[in-house]
XYZ file of C-alpha atoms in Angstrom:
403
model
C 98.299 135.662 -69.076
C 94.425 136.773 -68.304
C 92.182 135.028 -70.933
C 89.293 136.338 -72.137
C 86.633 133.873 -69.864
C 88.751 135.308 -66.677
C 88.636 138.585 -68.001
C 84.700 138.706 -68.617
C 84.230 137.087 -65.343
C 86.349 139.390 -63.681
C 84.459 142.684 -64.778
C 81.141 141.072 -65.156
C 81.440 139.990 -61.523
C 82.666 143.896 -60.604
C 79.445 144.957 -62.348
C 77.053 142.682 -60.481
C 78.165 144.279 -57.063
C 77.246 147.360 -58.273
C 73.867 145.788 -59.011
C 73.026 144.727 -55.504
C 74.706 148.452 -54.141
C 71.618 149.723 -56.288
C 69.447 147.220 -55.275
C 69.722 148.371 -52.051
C 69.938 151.923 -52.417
C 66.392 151.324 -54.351
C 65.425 149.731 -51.557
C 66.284 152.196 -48.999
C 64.853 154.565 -50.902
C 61.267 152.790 -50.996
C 61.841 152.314 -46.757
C 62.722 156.248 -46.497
C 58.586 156.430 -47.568
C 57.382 154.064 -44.706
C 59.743 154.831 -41.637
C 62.373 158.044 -41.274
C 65.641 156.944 -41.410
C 68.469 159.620 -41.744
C 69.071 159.921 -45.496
C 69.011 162.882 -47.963
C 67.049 161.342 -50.486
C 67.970 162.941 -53.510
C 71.562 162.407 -53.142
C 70.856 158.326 -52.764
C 68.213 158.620 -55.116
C 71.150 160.257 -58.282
C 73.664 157.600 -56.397
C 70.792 154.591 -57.136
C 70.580 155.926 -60.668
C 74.045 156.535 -62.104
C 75.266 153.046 -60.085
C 72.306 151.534 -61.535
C 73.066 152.465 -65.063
C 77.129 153.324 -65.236
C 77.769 150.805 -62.458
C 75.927 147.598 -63.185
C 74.703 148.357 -67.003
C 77.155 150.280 -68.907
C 80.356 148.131 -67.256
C 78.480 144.583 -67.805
C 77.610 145.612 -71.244
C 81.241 146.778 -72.266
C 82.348 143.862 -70.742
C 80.108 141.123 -72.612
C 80.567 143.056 -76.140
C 84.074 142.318 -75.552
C 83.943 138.896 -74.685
C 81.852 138.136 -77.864
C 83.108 140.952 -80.232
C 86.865 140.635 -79.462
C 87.857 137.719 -77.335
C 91.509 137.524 -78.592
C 92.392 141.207 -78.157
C 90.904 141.839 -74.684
C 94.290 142.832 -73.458
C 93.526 146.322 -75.291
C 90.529 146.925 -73.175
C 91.787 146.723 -69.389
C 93.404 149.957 -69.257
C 89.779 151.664 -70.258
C 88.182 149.112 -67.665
C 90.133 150.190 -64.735
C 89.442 153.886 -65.863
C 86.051 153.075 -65.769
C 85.928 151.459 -62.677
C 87.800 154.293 -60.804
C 85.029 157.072 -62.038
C 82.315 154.914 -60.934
C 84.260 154.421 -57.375
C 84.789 157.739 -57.136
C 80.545 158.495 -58.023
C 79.625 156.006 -54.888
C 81.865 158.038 -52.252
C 81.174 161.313 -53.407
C 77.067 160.947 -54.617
C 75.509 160.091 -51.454
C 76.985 163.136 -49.548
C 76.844 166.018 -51.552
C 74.712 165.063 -54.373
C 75.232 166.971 -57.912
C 78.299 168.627 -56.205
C 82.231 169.497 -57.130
C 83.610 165.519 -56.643
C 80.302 163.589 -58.260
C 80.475 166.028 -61.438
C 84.164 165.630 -61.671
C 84.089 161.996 -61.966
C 80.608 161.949 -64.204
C 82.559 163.541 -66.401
C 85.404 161.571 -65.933
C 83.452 158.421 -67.114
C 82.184 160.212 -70.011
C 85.760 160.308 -71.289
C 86.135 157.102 -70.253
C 83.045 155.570 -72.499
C 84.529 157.583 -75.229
C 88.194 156.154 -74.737
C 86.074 152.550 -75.224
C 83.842 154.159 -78.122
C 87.075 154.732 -80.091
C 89.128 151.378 -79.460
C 85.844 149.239 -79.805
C 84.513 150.710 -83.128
C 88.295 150.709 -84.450
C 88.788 147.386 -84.279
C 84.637 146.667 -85.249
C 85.582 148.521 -88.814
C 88.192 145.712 -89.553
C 85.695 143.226 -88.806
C 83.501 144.031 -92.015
C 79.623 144.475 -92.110
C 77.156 142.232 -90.455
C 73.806 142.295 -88.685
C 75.510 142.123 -84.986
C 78.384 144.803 -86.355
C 76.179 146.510 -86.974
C 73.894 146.736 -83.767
C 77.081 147.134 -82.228
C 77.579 149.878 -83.763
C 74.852 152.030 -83.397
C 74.440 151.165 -79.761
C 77.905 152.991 -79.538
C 76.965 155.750 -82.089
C 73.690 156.372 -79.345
C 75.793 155.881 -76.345
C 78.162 159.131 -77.552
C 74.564 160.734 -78.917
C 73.030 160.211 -75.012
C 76.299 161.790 -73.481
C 75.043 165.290 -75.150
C 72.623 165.336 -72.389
C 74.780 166.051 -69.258
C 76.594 168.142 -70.978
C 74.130 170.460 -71.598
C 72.610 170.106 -67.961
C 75.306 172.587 -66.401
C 74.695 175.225 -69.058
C 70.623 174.756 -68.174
C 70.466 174.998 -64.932
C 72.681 178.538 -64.814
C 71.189 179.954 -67.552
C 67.692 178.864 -67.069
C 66.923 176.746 -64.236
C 66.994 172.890 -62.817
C 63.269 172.874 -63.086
C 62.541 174.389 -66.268
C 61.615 172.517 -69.483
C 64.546 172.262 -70.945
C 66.017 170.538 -67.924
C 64.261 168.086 -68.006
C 64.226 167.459 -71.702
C 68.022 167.105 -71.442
C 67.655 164.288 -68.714
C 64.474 162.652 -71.104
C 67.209 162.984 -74.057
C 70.060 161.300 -71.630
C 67.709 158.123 -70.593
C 66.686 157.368 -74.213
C 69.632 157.211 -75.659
C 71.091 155.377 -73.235
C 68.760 153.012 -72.387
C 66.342 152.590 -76.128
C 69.795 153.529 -77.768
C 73.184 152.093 -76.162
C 72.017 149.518 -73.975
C 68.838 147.859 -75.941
C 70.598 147.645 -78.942
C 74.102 146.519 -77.430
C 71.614 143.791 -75.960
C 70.735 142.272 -79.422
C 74.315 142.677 -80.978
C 75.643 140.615 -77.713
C 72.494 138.238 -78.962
C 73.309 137.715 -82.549
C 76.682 137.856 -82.178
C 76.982 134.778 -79.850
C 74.471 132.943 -82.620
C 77.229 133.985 -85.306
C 79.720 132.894 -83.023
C 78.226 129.594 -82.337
C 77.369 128.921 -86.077
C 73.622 128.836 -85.296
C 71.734 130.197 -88.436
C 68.675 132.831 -88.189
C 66.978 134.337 -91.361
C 69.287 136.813 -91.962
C 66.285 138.786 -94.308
C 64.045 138.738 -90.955
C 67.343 139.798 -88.754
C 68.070 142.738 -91.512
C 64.395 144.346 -90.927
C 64.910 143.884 -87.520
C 68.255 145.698 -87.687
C 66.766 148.102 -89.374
C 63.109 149.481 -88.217
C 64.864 149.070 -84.848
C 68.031 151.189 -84.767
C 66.319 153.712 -87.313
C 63.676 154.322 -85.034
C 65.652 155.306 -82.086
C 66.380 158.706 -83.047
C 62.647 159.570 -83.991
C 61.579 157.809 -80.888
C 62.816 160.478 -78.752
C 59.710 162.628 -79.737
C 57.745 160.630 -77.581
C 59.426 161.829 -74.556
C 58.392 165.399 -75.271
C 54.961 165.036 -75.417
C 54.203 166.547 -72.235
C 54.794 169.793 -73.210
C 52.353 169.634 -75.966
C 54.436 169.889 -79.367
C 53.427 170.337 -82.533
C 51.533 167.600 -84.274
C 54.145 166.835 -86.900
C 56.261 165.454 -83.300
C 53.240 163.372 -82.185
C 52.805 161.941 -85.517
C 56.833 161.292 -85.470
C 56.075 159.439 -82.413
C 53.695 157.282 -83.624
C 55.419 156.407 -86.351
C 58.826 155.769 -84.413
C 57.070 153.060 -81.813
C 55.606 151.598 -84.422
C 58.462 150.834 -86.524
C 59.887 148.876 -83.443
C 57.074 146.628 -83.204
C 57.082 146.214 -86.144
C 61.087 145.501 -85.516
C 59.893 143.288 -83.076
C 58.130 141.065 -84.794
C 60.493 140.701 -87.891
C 63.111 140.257 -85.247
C 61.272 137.431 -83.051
C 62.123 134.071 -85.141
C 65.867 135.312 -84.155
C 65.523 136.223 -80.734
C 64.026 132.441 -80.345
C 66.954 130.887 -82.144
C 68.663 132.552 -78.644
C 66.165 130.893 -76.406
C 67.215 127.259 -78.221
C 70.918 128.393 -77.883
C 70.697 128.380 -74.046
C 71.993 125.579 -72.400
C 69.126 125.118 -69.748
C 65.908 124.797 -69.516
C 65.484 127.167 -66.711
C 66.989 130.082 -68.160
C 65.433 129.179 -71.489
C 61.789 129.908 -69.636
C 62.647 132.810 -67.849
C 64.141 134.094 -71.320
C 60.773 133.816 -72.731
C 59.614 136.525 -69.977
C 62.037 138.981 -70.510
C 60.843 139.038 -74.297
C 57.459 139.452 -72.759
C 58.767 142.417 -70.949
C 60.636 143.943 -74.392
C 57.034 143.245 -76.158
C 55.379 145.443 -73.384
C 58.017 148.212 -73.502
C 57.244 148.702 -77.266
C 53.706 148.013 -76.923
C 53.635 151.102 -74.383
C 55.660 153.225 -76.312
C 52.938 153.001 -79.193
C 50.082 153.551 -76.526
C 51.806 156.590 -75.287
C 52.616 158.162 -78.790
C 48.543 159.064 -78.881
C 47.468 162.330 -77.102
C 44.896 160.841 -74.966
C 47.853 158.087 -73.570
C 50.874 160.470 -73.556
C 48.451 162.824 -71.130
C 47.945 160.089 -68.775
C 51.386 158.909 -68.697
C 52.378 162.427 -68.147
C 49.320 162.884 -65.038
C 50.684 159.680 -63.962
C 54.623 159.838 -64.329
C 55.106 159.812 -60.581
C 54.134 155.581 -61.352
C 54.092 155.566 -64.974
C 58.018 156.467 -65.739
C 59.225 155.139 -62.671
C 57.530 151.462 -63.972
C 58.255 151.744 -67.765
C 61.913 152.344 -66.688
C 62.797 149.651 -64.001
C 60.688 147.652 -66.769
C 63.003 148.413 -69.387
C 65.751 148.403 -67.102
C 65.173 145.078 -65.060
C 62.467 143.191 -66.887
C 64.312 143.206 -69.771
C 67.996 144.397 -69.944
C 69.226 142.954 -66.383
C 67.642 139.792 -66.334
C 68.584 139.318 -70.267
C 72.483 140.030 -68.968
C 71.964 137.549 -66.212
C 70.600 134.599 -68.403
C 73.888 135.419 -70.701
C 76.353 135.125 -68.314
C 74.969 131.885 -66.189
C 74.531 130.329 -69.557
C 78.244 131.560 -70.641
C 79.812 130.334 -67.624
C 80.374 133.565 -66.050
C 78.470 133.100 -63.349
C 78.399 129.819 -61.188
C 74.447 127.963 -61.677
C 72.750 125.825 -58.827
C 69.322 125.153 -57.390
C 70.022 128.097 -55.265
C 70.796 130.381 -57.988
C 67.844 129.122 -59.888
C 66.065 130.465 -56.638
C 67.722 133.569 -56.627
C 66.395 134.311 -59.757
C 62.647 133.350 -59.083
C 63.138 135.801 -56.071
C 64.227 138.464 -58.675
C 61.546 137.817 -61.050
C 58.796 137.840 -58.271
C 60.289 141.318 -56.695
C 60.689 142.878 -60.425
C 57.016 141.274 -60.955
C 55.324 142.595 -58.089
C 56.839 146.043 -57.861
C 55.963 146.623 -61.442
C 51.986 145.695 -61.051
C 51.881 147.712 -57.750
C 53.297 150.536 -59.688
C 50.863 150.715 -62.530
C 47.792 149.405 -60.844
C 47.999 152.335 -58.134
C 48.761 154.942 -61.181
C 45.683 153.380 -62.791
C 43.715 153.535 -59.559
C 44.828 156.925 -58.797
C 43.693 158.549 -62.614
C 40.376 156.727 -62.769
C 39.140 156.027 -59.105
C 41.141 158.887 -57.429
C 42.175 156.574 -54.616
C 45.020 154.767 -54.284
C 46.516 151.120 -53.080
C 45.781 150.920 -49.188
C 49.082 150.816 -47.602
C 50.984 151.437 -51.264
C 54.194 152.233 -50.180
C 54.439 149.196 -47.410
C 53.473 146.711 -50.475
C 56.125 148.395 -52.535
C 58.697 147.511 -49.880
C 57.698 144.122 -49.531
C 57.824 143.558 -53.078
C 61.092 145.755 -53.328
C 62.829 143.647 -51.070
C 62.975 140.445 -52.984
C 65.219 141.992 -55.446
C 68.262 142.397 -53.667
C 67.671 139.404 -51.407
C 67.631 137.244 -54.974
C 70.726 138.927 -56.362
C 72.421 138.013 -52.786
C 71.124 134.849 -53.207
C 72.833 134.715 -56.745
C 75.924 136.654 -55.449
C 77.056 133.967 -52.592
C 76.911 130.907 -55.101
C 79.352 132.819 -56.854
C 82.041 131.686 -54.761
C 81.859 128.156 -55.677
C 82.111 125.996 -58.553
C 78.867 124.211 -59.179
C 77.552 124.169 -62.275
């Protein structure tokens, strides 16, 4: 019988291949700017994105929740795992060649059913578990994952009825992202977190870890004002803004004497440092999200979205929530360590590093100088590059046992 460390590794493993098939459709992407090559960019560009996300995030995240929320009743799980796995097959064959079309839809939808089917065995078996910080968490990351799915729903509807470049459009993609990513996956992030502290019997303030809790999953749903501020809403939604990102950093620091009881949990050294720049990255996110709840800020993220968005989101995306997944599996034994691993992830951290700062340095350079980064999009491949030659890096120790 499968146990639950084979099973984790199994479907953690799965979801790191999808990681590098984004990598590199990222990457691709970025090269499509420099030389032609014979791609339809859109339809790699919505294949990057729901791989990316569905692929590599939502399956790694189901699959660690598991491990720490239900390691003796895994068995209940595979049956939604290989659904899972099948819709996000079918979204690789069918995304790059038609794009939004008949097959891609079918199986989008497909994995929303899917994430419900898990939604509904995972918070039936939570509610027998009783009340706790990390129950909790876990939770309301799955309450927000069912919340974000509201968004492609209503993107069919939209686009007959009004258009795929009208307002509302793009609202409904804004309201997908941030409950996904500031709802499901953020806060499945710290329930995986202080869930492996319960399980390992290392204390945290639990008063500190209840605020926490608190000013950060009650601020999610506010928080979504923030990403209509480019259409110039009433004030009453700017001042709901503000008042959302600063609750989480607020959050933050209530919650930061129990994110470093995390860092002394981990095993090595290493990991422990690179965990103390992926906290750096979360502090930035929420930092930002307060800048850009002001008018002055929200216009200039808006003017400069093209670099802005693109660079909060990998941010959020792979400062914070990849590399935090990463650190939790080498340090569960999930993934094989080694010097060359190590290197792997200092080629990561130098790609994620670089791309981000030429990002927001040319949007900076670009809204207050008017000029932008000679040879920008050359520098971006460079930079891009190192990404999926570190997870490669990562992925071929993964074949042998050396911890």
């Amino acid at each position: 019988m499968v146990n639950i460390f084979d099973f984790s590794r199994m479907w953690v493993r799965i979801a790191f291949h999808f990681l590098i098939f984004s990598a590199v459709a990222g990457l691709l992407l970025r090269v499509s700017h420099v030389i032609t090559i014979p791609i339809n960019y859109k339809n790699i560009l919505h294949t990057h994105s729901h791989i990316a996300i569905l692929g590599w995030m939502y399956l790694a995240f189901a699959a660690a929740l598991v491990r720490e929320f239900f390691p003796h009743e895994h068995i209940h799980f595979r049956k939604i795992f290989v659904a899972t796995l099948v819709t996000i097959i079918g979204m690789i064959v069918s995304f790059p060649f038609e794009g939004y079309g008949v097959f891609s839809i079918s199986f989008s939808t497909l994995f929303l059913f899917a994430s419900y089917w898990f939604v509904y065995v995972f918070s039936k078996k939570l509610k027998s578990k009783g009340s706790s910080i990390a129950n909790g968490f876990a939770f309301w990351s799955l309450f927000y994952l069912v919340l974000s799915s509201l968004g492609p729903w209503v993107l069919g509807p939209i686009k007959i009825l009004i258009g795929s470049h009208s307002i509302e459009y793009n609202l409904a993609i804004y309201y997908y992202l941030h409950f996904m990513y500031n709802g499901f996956l953020v806060l499945a992030s710290f329930a995986i977190i202080i869930k492996k502290l319960e399980n390992e019997g290392i204390a945290y303030s639990i008063k500190r870890a209840k605020w926490f809790f608190k000013l950060t999953v009650y601020a999610v749903l506010p928080l979504y004002a923030l990403f209509t501020l480019w259409i110039n809403p009433p004030a009453w939604v700017y001042i709901m803004a503000v008042i959302a990102a600063f609750s989480q950093v607020v959050a933050l620091m209530f919650g930061w004497s129990t994110l470093m009881r995390f860092k002394k949990s981990i095993s090595r050294n290493f990991y422990r440092n690179i965990l103390v720049l992926v906290l750096i990255a979360y502090l930035t996110k929420v930092v930002m999200q307060l800048f850009a709840s002001f008018p002055a800020m929200a216009e200039y993220a808006y003017n400069t979205r093209v670099f802005t968005a693109i660079g909060y989101i990998h941010l959020v995306m792979l400062g914070f929530l990849t590399l935090i997944l990463l650190i939790y599996f080498v340090d569960s034994k999930l993934f094989y360590n080694s010097n060359f691993v190590k290197l792997g992830f200092v080629m990561l951290i130098m790609g994620i590093a670089l791309s981000e700062s030429i990002l927001f340095t040319n949007g900076l350079l670009i809204s207050y100088k008017g000029i932008s980064i000679s040879n920008y999009s050359q520098w971006l491949v460079m930079a891009s590059s190192l990404m999926p030659i570190g997870l490669i890096m990562i992925w071929i120790k993964q074949f042998k046992k050396d911890y």
